[in-house]
PDB file of N, CA and C and ligand atoms in Angstrom:
ATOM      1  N   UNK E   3       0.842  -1.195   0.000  1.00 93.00           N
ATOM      2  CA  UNK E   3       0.000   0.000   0.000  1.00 93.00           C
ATOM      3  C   UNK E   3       0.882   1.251   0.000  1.00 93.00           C
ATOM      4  N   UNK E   4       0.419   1.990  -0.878  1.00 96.00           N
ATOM      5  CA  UNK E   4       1.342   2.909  -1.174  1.00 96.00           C
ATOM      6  C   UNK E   4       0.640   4.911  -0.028  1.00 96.00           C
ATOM      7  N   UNK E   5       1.369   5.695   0.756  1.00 95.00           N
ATOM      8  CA  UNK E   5       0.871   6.585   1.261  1.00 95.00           C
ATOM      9  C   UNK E   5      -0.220   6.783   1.059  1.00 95.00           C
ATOM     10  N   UNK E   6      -0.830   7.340  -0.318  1.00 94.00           N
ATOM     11  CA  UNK E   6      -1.871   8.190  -1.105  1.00 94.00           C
ATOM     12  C   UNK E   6      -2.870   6.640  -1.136  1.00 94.00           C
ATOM     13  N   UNK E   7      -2.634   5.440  -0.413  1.00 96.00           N
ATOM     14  CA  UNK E   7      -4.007   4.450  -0.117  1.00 96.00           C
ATOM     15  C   UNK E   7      -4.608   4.497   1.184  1.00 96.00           C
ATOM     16  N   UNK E   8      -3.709   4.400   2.046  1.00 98.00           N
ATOM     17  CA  UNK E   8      -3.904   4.800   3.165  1.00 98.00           C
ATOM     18  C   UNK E   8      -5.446   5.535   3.619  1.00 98.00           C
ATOM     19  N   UNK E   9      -5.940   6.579   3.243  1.00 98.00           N
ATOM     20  CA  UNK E   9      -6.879   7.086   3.602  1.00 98.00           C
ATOM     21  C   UNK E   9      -7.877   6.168   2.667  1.00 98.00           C
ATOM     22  N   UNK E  10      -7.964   5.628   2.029  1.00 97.00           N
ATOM     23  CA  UNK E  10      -9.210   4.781   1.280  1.00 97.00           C
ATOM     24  C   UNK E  10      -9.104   3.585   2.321  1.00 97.00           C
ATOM     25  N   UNK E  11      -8.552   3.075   2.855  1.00 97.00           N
ATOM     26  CA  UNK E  11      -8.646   1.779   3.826  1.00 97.00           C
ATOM     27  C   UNK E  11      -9.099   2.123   4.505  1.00 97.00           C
ATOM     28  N   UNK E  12      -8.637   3.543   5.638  1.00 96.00           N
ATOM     29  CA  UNK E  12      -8.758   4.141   7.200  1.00 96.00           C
ATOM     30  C   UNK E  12      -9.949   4.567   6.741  1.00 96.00           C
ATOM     31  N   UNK E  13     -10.235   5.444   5.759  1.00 97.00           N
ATOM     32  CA  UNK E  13     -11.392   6.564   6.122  1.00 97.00           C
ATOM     33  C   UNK E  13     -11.144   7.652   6.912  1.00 97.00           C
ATOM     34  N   UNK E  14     -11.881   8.700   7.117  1.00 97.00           N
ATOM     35  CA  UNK E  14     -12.403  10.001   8.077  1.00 97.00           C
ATOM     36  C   UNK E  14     -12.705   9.325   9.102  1.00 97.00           C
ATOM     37  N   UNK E  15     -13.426   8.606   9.757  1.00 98.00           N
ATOM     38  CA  UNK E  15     -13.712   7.906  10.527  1.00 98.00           C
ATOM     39  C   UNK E  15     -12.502   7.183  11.369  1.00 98.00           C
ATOM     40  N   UNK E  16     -11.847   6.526  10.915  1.00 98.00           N
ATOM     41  CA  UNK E  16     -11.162   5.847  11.189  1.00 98.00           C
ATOM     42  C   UNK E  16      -9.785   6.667  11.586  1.00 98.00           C
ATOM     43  N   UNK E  17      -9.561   7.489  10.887  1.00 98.00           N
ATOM     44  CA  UNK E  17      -8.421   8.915  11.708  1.00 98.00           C
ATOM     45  C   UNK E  17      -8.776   9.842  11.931  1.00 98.00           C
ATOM     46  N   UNK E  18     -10.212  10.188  12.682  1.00 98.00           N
ATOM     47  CA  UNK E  18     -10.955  10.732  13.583  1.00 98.00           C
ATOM     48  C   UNK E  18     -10.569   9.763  14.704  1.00 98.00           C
ATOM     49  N   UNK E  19     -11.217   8.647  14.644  1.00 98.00           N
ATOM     50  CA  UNK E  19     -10.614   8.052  16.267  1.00 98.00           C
ATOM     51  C   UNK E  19      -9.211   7.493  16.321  1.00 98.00           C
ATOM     52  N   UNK E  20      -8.309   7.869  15.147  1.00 98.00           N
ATOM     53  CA  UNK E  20      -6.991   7.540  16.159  1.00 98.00           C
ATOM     54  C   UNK E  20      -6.494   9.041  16.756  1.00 98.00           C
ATOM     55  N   UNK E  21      -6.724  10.173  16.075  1.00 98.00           N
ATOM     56  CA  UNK E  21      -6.588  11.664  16.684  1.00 98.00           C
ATOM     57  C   UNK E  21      -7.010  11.120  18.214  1.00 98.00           C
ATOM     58  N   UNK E  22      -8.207  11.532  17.837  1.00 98.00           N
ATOM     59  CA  UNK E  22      -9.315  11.348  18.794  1.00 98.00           C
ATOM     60  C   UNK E  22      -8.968  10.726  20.126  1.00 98.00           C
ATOM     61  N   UNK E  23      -8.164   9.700  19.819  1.00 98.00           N
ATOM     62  CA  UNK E  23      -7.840   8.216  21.050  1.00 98.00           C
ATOM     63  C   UNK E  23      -6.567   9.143  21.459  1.00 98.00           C
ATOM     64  N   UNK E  24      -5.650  10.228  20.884  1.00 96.00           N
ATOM     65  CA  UNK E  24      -4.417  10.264  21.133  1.00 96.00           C
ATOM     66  C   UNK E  24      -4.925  11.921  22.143  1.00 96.00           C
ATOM     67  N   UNK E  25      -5.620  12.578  21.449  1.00 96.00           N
ATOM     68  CA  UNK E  25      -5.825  13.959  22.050  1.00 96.00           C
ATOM     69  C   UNK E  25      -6.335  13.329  23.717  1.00 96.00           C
ATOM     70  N   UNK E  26      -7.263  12.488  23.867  1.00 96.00           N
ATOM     71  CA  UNK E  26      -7.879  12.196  24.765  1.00 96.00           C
ATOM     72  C   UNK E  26      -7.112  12.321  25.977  1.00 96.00           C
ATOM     73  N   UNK E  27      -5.695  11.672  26.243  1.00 96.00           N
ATOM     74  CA  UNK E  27      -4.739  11.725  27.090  1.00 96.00           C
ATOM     75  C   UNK E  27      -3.950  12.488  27.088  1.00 96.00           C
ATOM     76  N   UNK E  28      -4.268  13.403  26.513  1.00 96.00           N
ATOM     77  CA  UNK E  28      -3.233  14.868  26.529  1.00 96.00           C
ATOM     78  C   UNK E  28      -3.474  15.577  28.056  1.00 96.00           C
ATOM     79  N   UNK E  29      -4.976  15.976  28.263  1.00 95.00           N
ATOM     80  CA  UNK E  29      -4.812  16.710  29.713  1.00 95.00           C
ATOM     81  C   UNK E  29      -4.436  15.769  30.864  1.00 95.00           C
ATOM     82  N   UNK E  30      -4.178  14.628  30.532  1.00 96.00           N
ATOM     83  CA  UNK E  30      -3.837  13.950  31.636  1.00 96.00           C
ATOM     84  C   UNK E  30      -2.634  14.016  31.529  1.00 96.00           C
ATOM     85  N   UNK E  31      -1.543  14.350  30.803  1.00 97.00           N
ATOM     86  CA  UNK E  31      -0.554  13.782  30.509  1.00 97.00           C
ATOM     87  C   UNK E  31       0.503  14.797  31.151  1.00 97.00           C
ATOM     88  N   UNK E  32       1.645  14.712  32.019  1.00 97.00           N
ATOM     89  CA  UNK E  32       2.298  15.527  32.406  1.00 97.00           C
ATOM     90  C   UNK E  32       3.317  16.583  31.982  1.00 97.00           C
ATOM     91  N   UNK E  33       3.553  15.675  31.103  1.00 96.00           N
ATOM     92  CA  UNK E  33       4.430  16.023  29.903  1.00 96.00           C
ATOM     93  C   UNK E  33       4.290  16.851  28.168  1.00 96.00           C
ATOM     94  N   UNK E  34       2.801  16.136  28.269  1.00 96.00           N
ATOM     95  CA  UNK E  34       2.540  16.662  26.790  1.00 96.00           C
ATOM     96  C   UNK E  34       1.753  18.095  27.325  1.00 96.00           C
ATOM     97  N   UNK E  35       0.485  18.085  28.252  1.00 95.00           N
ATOM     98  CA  UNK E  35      -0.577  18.548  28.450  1.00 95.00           C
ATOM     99  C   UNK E  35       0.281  20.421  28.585  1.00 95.00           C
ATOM    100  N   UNK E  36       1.404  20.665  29.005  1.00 94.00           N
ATOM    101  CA  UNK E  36       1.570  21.827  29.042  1.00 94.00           C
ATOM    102  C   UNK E  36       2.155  22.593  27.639  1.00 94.00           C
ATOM    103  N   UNK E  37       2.503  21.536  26.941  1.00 95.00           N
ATOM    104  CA  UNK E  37       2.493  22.049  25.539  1.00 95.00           C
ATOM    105  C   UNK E  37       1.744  22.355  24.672  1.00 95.00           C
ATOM    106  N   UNK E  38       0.440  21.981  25.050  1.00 94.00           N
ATOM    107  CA  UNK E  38      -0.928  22.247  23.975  1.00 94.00           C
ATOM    108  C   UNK E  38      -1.509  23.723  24.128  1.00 94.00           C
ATOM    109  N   UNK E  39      -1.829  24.540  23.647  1.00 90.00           N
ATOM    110  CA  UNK E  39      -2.886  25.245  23.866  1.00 90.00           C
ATOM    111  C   UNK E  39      -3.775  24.987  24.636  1.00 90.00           C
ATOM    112  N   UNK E  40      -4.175  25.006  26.113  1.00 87.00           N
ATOM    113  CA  UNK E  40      -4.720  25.120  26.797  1.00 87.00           C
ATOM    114  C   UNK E  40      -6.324  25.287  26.745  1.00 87.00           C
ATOM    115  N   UNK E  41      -6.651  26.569  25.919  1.00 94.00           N
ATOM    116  CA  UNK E  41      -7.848  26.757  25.459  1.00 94.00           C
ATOM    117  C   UNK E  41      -8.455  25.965  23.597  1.00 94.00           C
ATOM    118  N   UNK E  42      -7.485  25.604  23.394  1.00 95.00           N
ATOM    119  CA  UNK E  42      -7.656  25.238  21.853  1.00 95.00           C
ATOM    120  C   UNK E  42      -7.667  23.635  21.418  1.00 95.00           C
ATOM    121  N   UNK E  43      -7.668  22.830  22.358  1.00 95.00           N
ATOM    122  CA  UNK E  43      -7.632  21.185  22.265  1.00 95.00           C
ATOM    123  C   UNK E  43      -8.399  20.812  21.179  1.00 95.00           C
ATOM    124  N   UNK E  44      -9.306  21.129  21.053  1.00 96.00           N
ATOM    125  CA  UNK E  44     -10.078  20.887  20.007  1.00 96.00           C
ATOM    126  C   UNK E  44      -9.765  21.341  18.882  1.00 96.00           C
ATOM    127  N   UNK E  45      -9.452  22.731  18.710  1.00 97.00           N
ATOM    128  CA  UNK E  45      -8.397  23.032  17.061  1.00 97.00           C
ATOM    129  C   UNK E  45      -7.361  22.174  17.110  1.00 97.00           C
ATOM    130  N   UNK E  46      -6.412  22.266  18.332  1.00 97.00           N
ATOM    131  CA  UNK E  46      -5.295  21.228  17.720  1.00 97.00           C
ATOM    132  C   UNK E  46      -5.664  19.820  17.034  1.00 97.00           C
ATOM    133  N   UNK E  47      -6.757  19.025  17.660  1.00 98.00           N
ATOM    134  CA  UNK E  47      -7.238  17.942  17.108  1.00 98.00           C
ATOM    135  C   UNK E  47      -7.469  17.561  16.190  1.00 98.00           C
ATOM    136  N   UNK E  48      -8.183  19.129  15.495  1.00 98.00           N
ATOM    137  CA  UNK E  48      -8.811  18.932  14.636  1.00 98.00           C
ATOM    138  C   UNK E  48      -7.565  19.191  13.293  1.00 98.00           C
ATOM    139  N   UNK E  49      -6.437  20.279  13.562  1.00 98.00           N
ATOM    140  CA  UNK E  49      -6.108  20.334  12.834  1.00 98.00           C
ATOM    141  C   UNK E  49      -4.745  19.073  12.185  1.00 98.00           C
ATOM    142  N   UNK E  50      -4.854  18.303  13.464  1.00 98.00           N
ATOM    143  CA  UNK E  50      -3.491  16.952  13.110  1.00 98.00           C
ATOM    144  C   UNK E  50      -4.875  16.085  12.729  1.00 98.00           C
ATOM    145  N   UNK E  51      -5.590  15.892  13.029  1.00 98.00           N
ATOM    146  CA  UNK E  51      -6.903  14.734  11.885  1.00 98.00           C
ATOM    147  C   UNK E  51      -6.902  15.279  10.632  1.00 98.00           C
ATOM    148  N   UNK E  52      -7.025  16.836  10.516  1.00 98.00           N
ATOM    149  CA  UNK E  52      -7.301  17.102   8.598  1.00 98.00           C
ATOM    150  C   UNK E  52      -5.843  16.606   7.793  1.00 98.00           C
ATOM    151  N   UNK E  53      -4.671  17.139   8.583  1.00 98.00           N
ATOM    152  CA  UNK E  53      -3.415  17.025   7.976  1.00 98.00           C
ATOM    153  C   UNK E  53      -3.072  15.384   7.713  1.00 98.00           C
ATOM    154  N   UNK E  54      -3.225  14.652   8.626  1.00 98.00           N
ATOM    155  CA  UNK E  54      -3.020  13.469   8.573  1.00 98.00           C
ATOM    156  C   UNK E  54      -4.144  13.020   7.623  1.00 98.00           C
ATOM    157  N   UNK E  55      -5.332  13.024   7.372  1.00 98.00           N
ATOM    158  CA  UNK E  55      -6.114  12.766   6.421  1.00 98.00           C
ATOM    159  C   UNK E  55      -5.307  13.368   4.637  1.00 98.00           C
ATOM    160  N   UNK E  56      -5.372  14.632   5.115  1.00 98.00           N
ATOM    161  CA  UNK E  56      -4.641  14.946   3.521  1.00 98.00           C
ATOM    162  C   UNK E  56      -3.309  14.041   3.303  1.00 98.00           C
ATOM    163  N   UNK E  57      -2.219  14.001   4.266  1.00 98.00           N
ATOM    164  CA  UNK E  57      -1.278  13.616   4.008  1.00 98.00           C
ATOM    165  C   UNK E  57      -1.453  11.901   3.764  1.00 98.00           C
ATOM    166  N   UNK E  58      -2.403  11.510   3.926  1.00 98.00           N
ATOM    167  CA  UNK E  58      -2.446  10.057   3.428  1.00 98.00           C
ATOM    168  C   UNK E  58      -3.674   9.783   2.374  1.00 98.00           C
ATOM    169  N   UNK E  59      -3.930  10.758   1.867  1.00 98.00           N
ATOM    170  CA  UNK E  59      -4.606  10.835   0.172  1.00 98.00           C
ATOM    171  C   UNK E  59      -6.333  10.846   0.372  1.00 98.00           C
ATOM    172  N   UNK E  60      -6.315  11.361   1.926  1.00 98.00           N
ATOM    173  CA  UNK E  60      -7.707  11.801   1.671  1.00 98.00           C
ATOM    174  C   UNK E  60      -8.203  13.596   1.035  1.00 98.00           C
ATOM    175  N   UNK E  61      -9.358  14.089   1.324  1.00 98.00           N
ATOM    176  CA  UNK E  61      -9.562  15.653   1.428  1.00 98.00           C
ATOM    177  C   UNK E  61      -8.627  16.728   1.607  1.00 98.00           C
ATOM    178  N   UNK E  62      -8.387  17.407   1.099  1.00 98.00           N
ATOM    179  CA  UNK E  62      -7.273  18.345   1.281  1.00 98.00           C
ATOM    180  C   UNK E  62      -8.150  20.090   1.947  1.00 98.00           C
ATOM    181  N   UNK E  63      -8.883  19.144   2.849  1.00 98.00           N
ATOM    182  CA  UNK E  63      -9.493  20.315   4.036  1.00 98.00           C
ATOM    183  C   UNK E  63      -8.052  21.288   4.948  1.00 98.00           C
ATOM    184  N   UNK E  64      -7.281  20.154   5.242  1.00 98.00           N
ATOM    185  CA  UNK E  64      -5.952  21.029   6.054  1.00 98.00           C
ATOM    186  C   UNK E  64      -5.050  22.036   4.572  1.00 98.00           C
ATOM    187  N   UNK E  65      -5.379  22.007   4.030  1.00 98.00           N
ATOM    188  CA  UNK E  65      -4.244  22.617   2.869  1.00 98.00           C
ATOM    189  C   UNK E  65      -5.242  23.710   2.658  1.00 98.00           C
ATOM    190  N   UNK E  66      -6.875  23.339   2.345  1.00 98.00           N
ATOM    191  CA  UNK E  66      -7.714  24.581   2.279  1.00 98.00           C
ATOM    192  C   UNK E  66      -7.453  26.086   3.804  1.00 98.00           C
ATOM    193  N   UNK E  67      -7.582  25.239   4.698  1.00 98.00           N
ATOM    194  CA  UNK E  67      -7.739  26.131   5.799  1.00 98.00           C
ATOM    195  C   UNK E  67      -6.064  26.446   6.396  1.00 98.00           C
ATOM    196  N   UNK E  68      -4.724  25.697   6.226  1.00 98.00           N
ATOM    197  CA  UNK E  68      -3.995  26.482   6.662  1.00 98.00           C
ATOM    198  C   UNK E  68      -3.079  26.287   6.052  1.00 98.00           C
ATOM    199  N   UNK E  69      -3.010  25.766   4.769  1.00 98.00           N
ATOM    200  CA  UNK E  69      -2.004  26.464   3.479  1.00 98.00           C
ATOM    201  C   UNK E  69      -0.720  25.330   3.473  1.00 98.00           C
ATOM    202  N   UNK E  70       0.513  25.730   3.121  1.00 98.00           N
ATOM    203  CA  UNK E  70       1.502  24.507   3.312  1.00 98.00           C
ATOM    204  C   UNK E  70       2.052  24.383   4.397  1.00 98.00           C
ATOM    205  N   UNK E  71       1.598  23.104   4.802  1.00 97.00           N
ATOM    206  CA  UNK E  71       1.625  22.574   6.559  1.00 97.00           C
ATOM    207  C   UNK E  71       2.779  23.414   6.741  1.00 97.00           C
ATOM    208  N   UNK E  72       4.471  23.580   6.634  1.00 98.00           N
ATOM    209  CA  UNK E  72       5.560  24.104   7.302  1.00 98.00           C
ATOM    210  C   UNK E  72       5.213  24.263   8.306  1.00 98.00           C
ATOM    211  N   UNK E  73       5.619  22.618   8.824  1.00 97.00           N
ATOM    212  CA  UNK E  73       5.356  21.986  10.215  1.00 97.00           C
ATOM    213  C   UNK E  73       6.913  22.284  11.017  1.00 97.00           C
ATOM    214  N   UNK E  74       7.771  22.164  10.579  1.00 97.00           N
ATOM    215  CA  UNK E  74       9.087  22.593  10.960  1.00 97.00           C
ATOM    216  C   UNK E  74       8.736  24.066  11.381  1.00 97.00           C
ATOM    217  N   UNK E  75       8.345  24.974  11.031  1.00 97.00           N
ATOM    218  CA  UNK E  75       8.477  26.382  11.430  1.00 97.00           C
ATOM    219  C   UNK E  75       6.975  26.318  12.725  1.00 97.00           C
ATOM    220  N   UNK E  76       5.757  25.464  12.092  1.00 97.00           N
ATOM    221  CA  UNK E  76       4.970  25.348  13.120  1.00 97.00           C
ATOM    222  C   UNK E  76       5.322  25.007  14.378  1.00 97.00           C
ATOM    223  N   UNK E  77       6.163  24.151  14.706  1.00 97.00           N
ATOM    224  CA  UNK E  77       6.821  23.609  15.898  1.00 97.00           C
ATOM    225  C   UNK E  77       7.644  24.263  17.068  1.00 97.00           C
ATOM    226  N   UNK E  78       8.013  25.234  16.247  1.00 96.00           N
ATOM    227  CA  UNK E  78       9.664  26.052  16.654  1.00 96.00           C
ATOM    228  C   UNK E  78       9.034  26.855  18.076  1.00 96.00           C
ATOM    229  N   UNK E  79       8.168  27.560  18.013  1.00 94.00           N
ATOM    230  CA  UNK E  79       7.054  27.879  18.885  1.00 94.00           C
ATOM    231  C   UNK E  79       7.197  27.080  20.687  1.00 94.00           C
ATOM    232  N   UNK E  80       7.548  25.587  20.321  1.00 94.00           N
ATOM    233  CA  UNK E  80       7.349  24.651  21.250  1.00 94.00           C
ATOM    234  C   UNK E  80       8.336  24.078  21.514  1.00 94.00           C
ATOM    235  N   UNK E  81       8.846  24.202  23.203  1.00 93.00           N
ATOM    236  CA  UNK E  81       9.939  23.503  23.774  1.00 93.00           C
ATOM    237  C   UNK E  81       9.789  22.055  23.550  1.00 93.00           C
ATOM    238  N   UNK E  82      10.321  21.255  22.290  1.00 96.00           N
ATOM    239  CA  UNK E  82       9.839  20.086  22.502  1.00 96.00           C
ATOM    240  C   UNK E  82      11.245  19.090  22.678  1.00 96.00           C
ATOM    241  N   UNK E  83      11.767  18.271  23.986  1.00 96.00           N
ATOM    242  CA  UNK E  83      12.927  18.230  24.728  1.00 96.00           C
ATOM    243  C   UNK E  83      12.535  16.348  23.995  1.00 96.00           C
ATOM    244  N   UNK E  84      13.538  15.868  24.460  1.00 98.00           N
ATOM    245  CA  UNK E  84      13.489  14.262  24.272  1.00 98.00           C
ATOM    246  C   UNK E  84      12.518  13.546  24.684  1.00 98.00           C
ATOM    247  N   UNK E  85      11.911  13.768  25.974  1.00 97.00           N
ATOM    248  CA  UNK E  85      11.025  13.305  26.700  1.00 97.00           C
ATOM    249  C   UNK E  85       9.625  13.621  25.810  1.00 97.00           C
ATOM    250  N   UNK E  86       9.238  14.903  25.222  1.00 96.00           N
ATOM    251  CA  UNK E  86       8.125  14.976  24.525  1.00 96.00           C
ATOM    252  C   UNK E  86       8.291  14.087  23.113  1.00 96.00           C
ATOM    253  N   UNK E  87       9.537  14.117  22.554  1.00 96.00           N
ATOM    254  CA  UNK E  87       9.599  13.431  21.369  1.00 96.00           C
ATOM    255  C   UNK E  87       8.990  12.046  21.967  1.00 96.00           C
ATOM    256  N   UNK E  88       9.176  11.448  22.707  1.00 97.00           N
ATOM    257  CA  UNK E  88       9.588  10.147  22.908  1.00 97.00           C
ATOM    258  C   UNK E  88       7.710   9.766  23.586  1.00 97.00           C
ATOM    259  N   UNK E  89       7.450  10.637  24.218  1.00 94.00           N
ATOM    260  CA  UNK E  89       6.072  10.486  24.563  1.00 94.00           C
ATOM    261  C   UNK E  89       4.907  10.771  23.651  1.00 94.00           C
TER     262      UNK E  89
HETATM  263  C1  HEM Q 114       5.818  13.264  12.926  1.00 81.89           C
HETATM  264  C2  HEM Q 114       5.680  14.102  13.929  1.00 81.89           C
HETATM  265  C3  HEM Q 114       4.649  15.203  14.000  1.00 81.89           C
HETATM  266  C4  HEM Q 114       3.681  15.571  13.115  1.00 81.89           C
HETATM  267  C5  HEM Q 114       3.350  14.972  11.754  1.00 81.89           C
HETATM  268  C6  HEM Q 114       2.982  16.693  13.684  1.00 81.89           C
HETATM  269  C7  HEM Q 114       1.920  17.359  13.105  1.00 81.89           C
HETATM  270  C8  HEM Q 114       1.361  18.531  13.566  1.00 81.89           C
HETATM  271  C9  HEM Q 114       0.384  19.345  12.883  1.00 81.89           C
HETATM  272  C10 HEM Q 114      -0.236  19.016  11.534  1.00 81.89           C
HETATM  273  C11 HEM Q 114       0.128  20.432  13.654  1.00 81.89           C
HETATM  274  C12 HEM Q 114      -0.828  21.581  13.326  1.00 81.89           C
HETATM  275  C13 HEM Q 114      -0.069  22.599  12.493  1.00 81.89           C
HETATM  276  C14 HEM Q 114      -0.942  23.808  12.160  1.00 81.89           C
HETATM  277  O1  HEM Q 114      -0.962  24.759  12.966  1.00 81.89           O
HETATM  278  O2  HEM Q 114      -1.582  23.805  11.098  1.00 81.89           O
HETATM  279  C15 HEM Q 114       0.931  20.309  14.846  1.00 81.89           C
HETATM  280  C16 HEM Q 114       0.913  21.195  15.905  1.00 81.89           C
HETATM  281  C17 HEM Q 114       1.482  20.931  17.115  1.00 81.89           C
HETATM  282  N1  HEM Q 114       2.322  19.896  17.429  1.00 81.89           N
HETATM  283 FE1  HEM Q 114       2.933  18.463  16.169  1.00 81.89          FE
HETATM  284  N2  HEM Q 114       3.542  16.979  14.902  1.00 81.89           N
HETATM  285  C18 HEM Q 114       4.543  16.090  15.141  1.00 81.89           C
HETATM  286  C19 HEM Q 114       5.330  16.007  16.273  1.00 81.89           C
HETATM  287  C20 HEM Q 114       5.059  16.676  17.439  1.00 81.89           C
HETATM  288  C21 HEM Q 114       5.683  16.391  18.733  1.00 81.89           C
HETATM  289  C22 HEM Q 114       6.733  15.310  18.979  1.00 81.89           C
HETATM  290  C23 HEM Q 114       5.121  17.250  19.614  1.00 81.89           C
HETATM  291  C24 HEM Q 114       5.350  17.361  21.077  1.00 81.89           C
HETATM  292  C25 HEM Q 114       5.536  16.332  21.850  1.00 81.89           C
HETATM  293  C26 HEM Q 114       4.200  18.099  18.901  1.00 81.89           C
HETATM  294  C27 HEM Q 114       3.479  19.125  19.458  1.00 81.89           C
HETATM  295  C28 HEM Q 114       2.662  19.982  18.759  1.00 81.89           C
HETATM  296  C29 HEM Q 114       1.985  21.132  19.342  1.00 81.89           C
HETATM  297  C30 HEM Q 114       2.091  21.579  20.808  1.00 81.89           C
HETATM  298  C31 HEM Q 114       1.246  21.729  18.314  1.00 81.89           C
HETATM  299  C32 HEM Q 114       0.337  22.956  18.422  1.00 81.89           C
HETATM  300  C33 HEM Q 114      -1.086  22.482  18.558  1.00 81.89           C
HETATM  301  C34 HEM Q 114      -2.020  23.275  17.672  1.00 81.89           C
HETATM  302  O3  HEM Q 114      -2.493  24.301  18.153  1.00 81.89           O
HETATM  303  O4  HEM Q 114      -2.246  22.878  16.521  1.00 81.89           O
HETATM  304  N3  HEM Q 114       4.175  17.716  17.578  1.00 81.89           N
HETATM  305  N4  HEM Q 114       1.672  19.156  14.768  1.00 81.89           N
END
């Protein structure tokens, strides 16, 4: 299976609840939970489900609403140390 199949197997559905399953343990989480936007859990969610949907050959909803991911410059923003990589 090549990237661009990926979303015809999974579906919207189907990377809705792996987001979904991963955001869930964020405010619990000691480590991740102070890196999120606080007030915005739900944009962040929403916006790693559209990207991950586009980036595996579904809807290109994340490219409509926030242009070319430049996820490298998105990041820079965020102390992210070994321990967050790794968690
Ligand atoms: C392969 C690795 C990763 C991918 C593909 C990825 C993907 C994304 C995407 C698509 C966004 C939203 C960008 C936007 O604003 O449009 C984002 C934001 C963010 N990411 Fe990552 N990320 C990765 C690794 C990480 C790691 C390791 C951390 C920290 C442990 C992290 C923390 C964050 C935070 C705090 C945001 C801001 C949340 C928001 O408001 O959208 N990311 N990431």
């Amino acid at each position: 299976m090549t990237e661009s199949e990926v979303y015809a197997a999974v579906g919207g559905e189907g990377f809705t609840r792996l987001v979904a399953a991963f955001y869930r343990q964020v405010p619990g989480d000691p480590i991740l939970h102070p890196l999120y936007p606080a007030d915005d859990l739900e944009g962040a969610e929403q916006r790693l489900r559209d990207f991950l949907i586009y980036r595996f050959g579904g809807p290109e909803t994340y490219i409509e609403q926030r242009g070319h991911p430049r996820l490298r410059m998105r990041h820079i923003p965020f102390a992210i140390g070994q321990a967050a990589r790794d968690r």
